[in-house]
mmCIF file of C-alpha atoms in Angstrom:
data_model
loop_
_atom_site.group_PDB
_atom_site.id
_atom_site.type_symbol
_atom_site.label_atom_id
_atom_site.label_comp_id
_atom_site.label_asym_id
_atom_site.label_seq_id
_atom_site.Cartn_x
_atom_site.Cartn_y
_atom_site.Cartn_z
ATOM 1 C CA MET A 1 -0.021 -0.334 0.190
ATOM 2 C CA ILE A 2 1.756 3.815 -0.722
ATOM 3 C CA ARG A 3 -0.625 5.869 1.197
ATOM 4 C CA ILE A 4 0.098 9.748 0.874
ATOM 5 C CA LYS A 5 -1.341 13.344 1.398
ATOM 6 C CA ASN A 6 -3.233 13.197 -1.920
ATOM 7 C CA THR A 7 -3.154 9.383 -3.316
ATOM 8 C CA TRP A 8 -3.933 5.826 -1.715
ATOM 9 C CA ILE A 9 -2.667 2.922 -4.201
ATOM 10 C CA GLU A 10 -3.518 -0.772 -2.729
ATOM 11 C CA ILE A 11 -3.096 -3.680 -4.544
ATOM 12 C CA THR A 12 -4.894 -6.241 -2.323
ATOM 13 C CA GLU A 13 -6.093 -10.050 -2.204
ATOM 14 C CA ALA A 14 -8.922 -8.463 0.299
ATOM 15 C CA PRO A 15 -12.256 -7.498 -0.698
ATOM 16 C CA LEU A 16 -11.997 -3.922 -2.477
ATOM 17 C CA SER A 17 -14.783 -0.572 -0.550
ATOM 18 C CA VAL A 18 -16.026 1.747 -3.057
ATOM 19 C CA ALA A 19 -17.170 3.544 0.332
ATOM 20 C CA ALA A 20 -13.586 3.655 1.446
ATOM 21 C CA ALA A 21 -12.031 4.771 -1.851
ATOM 22 C CA TYR A 22 -14.810 7.776 -1.853
ATOM 23 C CA GLU A 23 -14.000 8.616 1.983
ATOM 24 C CA PHE A 24 -10.632 8.728 0.935
ATOM 25 C CA VAL A 25 -10.772 11.454 -1.782
ATOM 26 C CA VAL A 26 -14.064 13.321 -0.971
ATOM 27 C CA ASP A 27 -12.858 16.632 -0.077
ATOM 28 C CA GLU A 28 -13.960 20.101 1.110
ATOM 29 C CA THR A 29 -12.410 22.004 -1.476
ATOM 30 C CA CYS A 30 -14.108 19.865 -4.614
ATOM 31 C CA GLY A 31 -17.132 19.958 -6.215
ATOM 32 C CA ALA A 32 -17.014 16.524 -7.500
ATOM 33 C CA VAL A 33 -15.793 12.807 -7.160
ATOM 34 C CA ASP A 34 -16.044 10.162 -10.122
ATOM 35 C CA LEU A 35 -15.882 6.619 -9.374
ATOM 36 C CA PHE A 36 -15.084 3.356 -11.509
ATOM 37 C CA VAL A 37 -15.413 0.341 -10.710
ATOM 38 C CA GLY A 38 -14.526 -2.692 -12.347
ATOM 39 C CA THR A 39 -16.661 -6.198 -11.779
ATOM 40 C CA VAL A 40 -16.566 -9.633 -12.539
ATOM 41 C CA ARG A 41 -18.658 -10.131 -15.464
ATOM 42 C CA ASN A 42 -20.412 -13.262 -17.022
ATOM 43 C CA GLN A 43 -19.237 -14.081 -20.512
ATOM 44 C CA PHE A 44 -16.552 -13.117 -22.537
ATOM 45 C CA GLU A 45 -17.063 -12.974 -26.032
ATOM 46 C CA GLY A 46 -20.289 -15.504 -25.691
ATOM 47 C CA LYS A 47 -18.727 -18.601 -23.513
ATOM 48 C CA ALA A 48 -19.836 -18.290 -19.983
ATOM 49 C CA VAL A 49 -17.437 -17.477 -17.101
ATOM 50 C CA ALA A 50 -17.787 -18.935 -13.540
ATOM 51 C CA ALA A 51 -14.907 -16.608 -11.988
ATOM 52 C CA LEU A 52 -11.495 -15.133 -13.035
ATOM 53 C CA GLU A 53 -8.291 -15.188 -11.070
ATOM 54 C CA TYR A 54 -6.225 -11.914 -10.511
ATOM 55 C CA HIS A 55 -2.164 -12.606 -10.523
ATOM 56 C CA GLY A 56 0.245 -10.079 -10.732
ATOM 57 C CA TYR A 57 3.449 -8.662 -9.419
ATOM 58 C CA ALA A 58 1.849 -6.248 -6.274
ATOM 59 C CA GLU A 59 4.685 -4.423 -5.643
ATOM 60 C CA MET A 60 5.720 -3.105 -9.173
ATOM 61 C CA GLY A 61 2.074 -2.824 -10.156
ATOM 62 C CA GLU A 62 1.486 0.323 -6.696
ATOM 63 C CA LYS A 63 4.519 1.770 -8.303
ATOM 64 C CA VAL A 64 3.244 1.840 -11.614
ATOM 65 C CA LEU A 65 -0.109 3.107 -10.560
ATOM 66 C CA GLN A 66 1.601 5.509 -8.082
ATOM 67 C CA THR A 67 3.392 6.733 -11.613
ATOM 68 C CA LEU A 68 -0.188 6.707 -13.359
ATOM 69 C CA ALA A 69 -1.622 8.872 -10.549
ATOM 70 C CA GLU A 70 1.201 11.870 -10.426
ATOM 71 C CA ARG A 71 0.590 11.879 -14.401
ATOM 72 C CA ALA A 72 -3.217 12.437 -13.715
ATOM 73 C CA PHE A 73 -2.618 15.338 -10.873
ATOM 74 C CA GLN A 74 0.065 16.952 -13.422
ATOM 75 C CA GLN A 75 -2.639 17.366 -16.483
ATOM 76 C CA TRP A 76 -5.636 17.766 -14.497
ATOM 77 C CA ASN A 77 -6.416 19.888 -11.152
ATOM 78 C CA LEU A 78 -7.436 17.300 -8.889
ATOM 79 C CA GLY A 79 -7.937 16.834 -5.120
ATOM 80 C CA LYS A 80 -7.417 13.072 -4.664
ATOM 81 C CA ILE A 81 -6.923 10.129 -6.074
ATOM 82 C CA ALA A 82 -7.788 6.600 -4.717
ATOM 83 C CA ILE A 83 -6.750 3.392 -7.124
ATOM 84 C CA HIS A 84 -7.191 0.069 -5.544
ATOM 85 C CA HIS A 85 -6.725 -3.640 -7.563
ATOM 86 C CA ARG A 86 -7.938 -7.079 -5.925
ATOM 87 C CA LEU A 87 -5.890 -9.850 -6.834
ATOM 88 C CA GLY A 88 -7.177 -13.828 -6.568
ATOM 89 C CA LEU A 89 -10.078 -15.761 -7.129
ATOM 90 C CA LEU A 90 -13.101 -13.224 -8.063
ATOM 91 C CA HIS A 91 -16.701 -14.904 -8.631
ATOM 92 C CA LEU A 92 -19.454 -12.741 -10.412
ATOM 93 C CA THR A 93 -20.355 -9.514 -9.807
ATOM 94 C CA ASP A 94 -17.273 -9.058 -7.479
ATOM 95 C CA ILE A 95 -14.988 -5.949 -7.773
ATOM 96 C CA SER A 96 -11.752 -6.372 -9.050
ATOM 97 C CA VAL A 97 -10.999 -2.276 -9.800
ATOM 98 C CA VAL A 98 -12.052 0.979 -7.912
ATOM 99 C CA ILE A 99 -10.821 4.072 -9.011
ATOM 100 C CA ALA A 100 -11.936 7.682 -7.135
ATOM 101 C CA VAL A 101 -10.875 10.711 -8.184
ATOM 102 C CA SER A 102 -11.910 14.399 -6.695
ATOM 103 C CA SER A 103 -11.941 17.750 -8.731
ATOM 104 C CA PRO A 104 -13.073 21.038 -8.035
ATOM 105 C CA HIS A 105 -15.146 20.847 -11.431
ATOM 106 C CA ARG A 106 -16.992 17.434 -12.478
ATOM 107 C CA ALA A 107 -14.621 17.563 -16.253
ATOM 108 C CA GLU A 108 -11.710 17.268 -14.502
ATOM 109 C CA SER A 109 -12.396 14.087 -12.352
ATOM 110 C CA PHE A 110 -14.436 12.350 -15.236
ATOM 111 C CA GLU A 111 -11.568 12.843 -17.847
ATOM 112 C CA ALA A 112 -8.749 11.161 -14.942
ATOM 113 C CA CYS A 113 -10.674 8.716 -13.875
ATOM 114 C CA ARG A 114 -11.469 7.503 -17.217
ATOM 115 C CA PHE A 115 -7.231 7.798 -18.451
ATOM 116 C CA ILE A 116 -6.567 6.030 -15.175
ATOM 117 C CA ILE A 117 -8.510 3.067 -16.181
ATOM 118 C CA GLU A 118 -7.231 2.848 -19.576
ATOM 119 C CA GLU A 119 -3.598 3.331 -18.390
ATOM 120 C CA ILE A 120 -4.262 0.140 -16.038
ATOM 121 C CA LYS A 121 -5.201 -1.992 -18.247
ATOM 122 C CA LYS A 122 -1.713 -1.006 -20.610
ATOM 123 C CA ASP A 123 0.563 -0.979 -17.941
ATOM 124 C CA VAL A 124 0.029 -2.421 -14.356
ATOM 125 C CA PRO A 125 1.660 -5.878 -14.159
ATOM 126 C CA ILE A 126 -1.583 -7.703 -13.422
ATOM 127 C CA TRP A 127 -3.307 -10.761 -15.520
ATOM 128 C CA LYS A 128 -6.382 -12.129 -15.321
ATOM 129 C CA LYS A 129 -7.387 -15.963 -15.757
ATOM 130 C CA GLU A 130 -10.820 -16.545 -17.531
ATOM 131 C CA HIS A 131 -12.106 -19.496 -15.485
ATOM 132 C CA PHE A 132 -14.791 -20.987 -17.761
ATOM 133 C CA ALA A 133 -18.223 -22.279 -16.696
ATOM 134 C CA GLU A 134 -17.931 -25.368 -19.045
ATOM 135 C CA GLY A 135 -14.664 -25.968 -17.059
ATOM 136 C CA GLU A 136 -11.148 -24.940 -18.818
ATOM 137 C CA ALA A 137 -9.257 -22.012 -17.915
ATOM 138 C CA ALA A 138 -7.113 -19.212 -19.958
ATOM 139 C CA TRP A 139 -4.908 -17.032 -18.750
ATOM 140 C CA LYS A 140 -5.507 -13.491 -20.722
ATOM 141 C CA TYR A 141 -2.542 -11.764 -22.648
ATOM 142 C CA THR A 142 -4.635 -9.104 -24.486
ATOM 143 C CA ASN A 143 -6.922 -6.715 -23.122
ATOM 144 C CA PRO A 144 -10.473 -6.465 -24.364
ATOM 145 C CA THR A 145 -11.482 -3.726 -26.464
ATOM 146 C CA MET B 1 27.176 -12.674 -11.958
ATOM 147 C CA LYS B 2 24.001 -13.751 -9.862
ATOM 148 C CA ILE B 3 20.464 -11.885 -10.801
ATOM 149 C CA ASN B 4 16.846 -12.733 -9.123
ATOM 150 C CA VAL B 5 13.653 -13.497 -11.432
ATOM 151 C CA LYS B 6 10.461 -13.160 -10.938
ATOM 152 C CA TYR B 7 7.405 -15.284 -12.162
ATOM 153 C CA PHE B 8 3.691 -14.298 -12.182
ATOM 154 C CA ALA B 9 0.769 -15.522 -13.850
ATOM 155 C CA MET B 10 1.389 -17.785 -16.969
ATOM 156 C CA CYS B 11 5.120 -17.457 -16.328
ATOM 157 C CA ARG B 12 4.814 -18.874 -12.703
ATOM 158 C CA GLU B 13 2.708 -22.038 -14.001
ATOM 159 C CA ILE B 14 5.320 -22.248 -17.018
ATOM 160 C CA THR B 15 8.186 -22.137 -14.576
ATOM 161 C CA GLY B 16 6.703 -24.021 -11.488
ATOM 162 C CA GLN B 17 8.112 -21.537 -9.205
ATOM 163 C CA PRO B 18 7.267 -17.525 -8.134
ATOM 164 C CA GLU B 19 10.977 -16.737 -7.647
ATOM 165 C CA GLU B 20 14.655 -18.078 -8.740
ATOM 166 C CA VAL B 21 18.235 -16.869 -8.660
ATOM 167 C CA ILE B 22 19.482 -17.303 -12.128
ATOM 168 C CA GLU B 23 23.338 -17.596 -12.920
ATOM 169 C CA LEU B 24 24.812 -14.856 -15.644
ATOM 170 C CA LYS B 25 28.003 -14.258 -17.239
ATOM 171 C CA ASN B 26 29.380 -10.756 -16.068
ATOM 172 C CA GLY B 27 28.124 -8.141 -18.691
ATOM 173 C CA ALA B 28 24.922 -10.211 -19.796
ATOM 174 C CA THR B 29 22.624 -8.059 -21.334
ATOM 175 C CA THR B 30 18.919 -8.385 -21.424
ATOM 176 C CA THR B 31 19.462 -10.722 -24.634
ATOM 177 C CA ASP B 32 21.510 -13.124 -22.702
ATOM 178 C CA PHE B 33 18.874 -13.226 -19.886
ATOM 179 C CA TRP B 34 16.532 -14.286 -22.735
ATOM 180 C CA GLN B 35 18.689 -16.904 -24.172
ATOM 181 C CA VAL B 36 19.453 -18.716 -20.446
ATOM 182 C CA ILE B 37 15.802 -18.690 -19.800
ATOM 183 C CA LEU B 38 13.954 -19.904 -22.971
ATOM 184 C CA GLU B 39 16.892 -22.866 -23.038
ATOM 185 C CA LYS B 40 16.000 -23.637 -19.372
ATOM 186 C CA TYR B 41 11.790 -23.384 -19.759
ATOM 187 C CA PRO B 42 11.005 -23.591 -24.033
ATOM 188 C CA ARG B 43 7.467 -23.293 -23.307
ATOM 189 C CA LEU B 44 8.229 -19.387 -22.707
ATOM 190 C CA GLU B 45 9.297 -19.250 -26.069
ATOM 191 C CA PRO B 46 5.764 -18.113 -27.464
ATOM 192 C CA TYR B 47 6.133 -15.255 -24.466
ATOM 193 C CA ARG B 48 9.359 -13.681 -25.672
ATOM 194 C CA ALA B 49 7.919 -11.780 -29.044
ATOM 195 C CA MET B 50 5.081 -9.941 -27.171
ATOM 196 C CA SER B 51 6.472 -9.472 -23.511
ATOM 197 C CA ARG B 52 8.166 -6.602 -21.836
ATOM 198 C CA LEU B 53 11.054 -7.004 -19.075
ATOM 199 C CA ALA B 54 11.142 -5.295 -16.120
ATOM 200 C CA VAL B 55 14.698 -4.257 -14.654
ATOM 201 C CA ASN B 56 13.802 -3.531 -10.652
ATOM 202 C CA MET B 57 10.542 -2.831 -11.557
ATOM 203 C CA ASN B 58 10.991 -0.873 -14.326
ATOM 204 C CA TYR B 59 9.826 -0.866 -17.991
ATOM 205 C CA ILE B 60 12.923 -1.505 -20.284
ATOM 206 C CA THR B 61 12.282 -0.758 -23.849
ATOM 207 C CA ASP B 62 16.230 -1.571 -25.286
ATOM 208 C CA THR B 63 18.505 -4.217 -24.345
ATOM 209 C CA ILE B 64 20.292 -3.260 -21.028
ATOM 210 C CA GLU B 65 23.385 -4.479 -19.559
ATOM 211 C CA LEU B 66 22.343 -6.564 -16.095
ATOM 212 C CA ASN B 67 24.181 -5.689 -12.962
ATOM 213 C CA GLU B 68 24.631 -8.615 -9.964
ATOM 214 C CA GLN B 69 21.551 -8.438 -7.535
ATOM 215 C CA ASP B 70 19.273 -7.240 -10.253
ATOM 216 C CA GLU B 71 15.368 -8.430 -10.109
ATOM 217 C CA ILE B 72 13.943 -8.874 -13.570
ATOM 218 C CA CYS B 73 10.908 -9.918 -14.560
ATOM 219 C CA ILE B 74 8.831 -11.036 -17.985
ATOM 220 C CA ILE B 75 5.617 -9.413 -18.614
ATOM 221 C CA PRO B 76 3.342 -10.954 -21.189
ATOM 222 C CA PRO B 77 0.847 -8.172 -22.102
ATOM 223 C CA VAL B 78 -1.485 -7.479 -18.851
ATOM 224 C CA SER B 79 -4.816 -8.333 -18.733
ATOM 225 C CA GLY B 80 -5.511 -6.340 -15.277
ATOM 226 C CA GLY B 81 -8.478 -3.869 -14.610
#
């Protein structure tokens, strides 16, 4: 976990809390909080998915997320950022990622939140294995569009 | 010299271990690393062209020289989020 004044980064096997991320970023100088929550979906390209297993290089991943947060702070006028990613075996509707961004005005937090999730999908060293309902399982190494 | 190699996800399944110490000749580069690792684990071959390497938790784009005690990790295209 990296927790400094305006940023809370965490890659963990523990369940994620949207409320905790929200509470961290909400700020009296900010009129907006944007939240992105990634959840486990029941299918991939028409095949029924039973569970997703996330595995990754947590220590490096937190460093990459910290750099992402710094880039977002440079690009937009933001209050605070929380980025939390889960590892381990997740079931349908479980939360895999939570991003919370606060800003004085809404446009900045919308844009920054979008930027952060798109960059996570390119650069954070985490992989998901799809466990299909029919029994087989496979690591994904390309991003869904 | 000795370097520390970390394996995650598909790489961990192929190598059967989370990490190991590998002996490389002094002055070895990331290209030499790939050669040694593919000799040891031929099943990693399909990942070579698509993967990046991280050295001491930084992505590297070009071939670089490695140093004693460096920590290196093979990073196939990621699929987090």
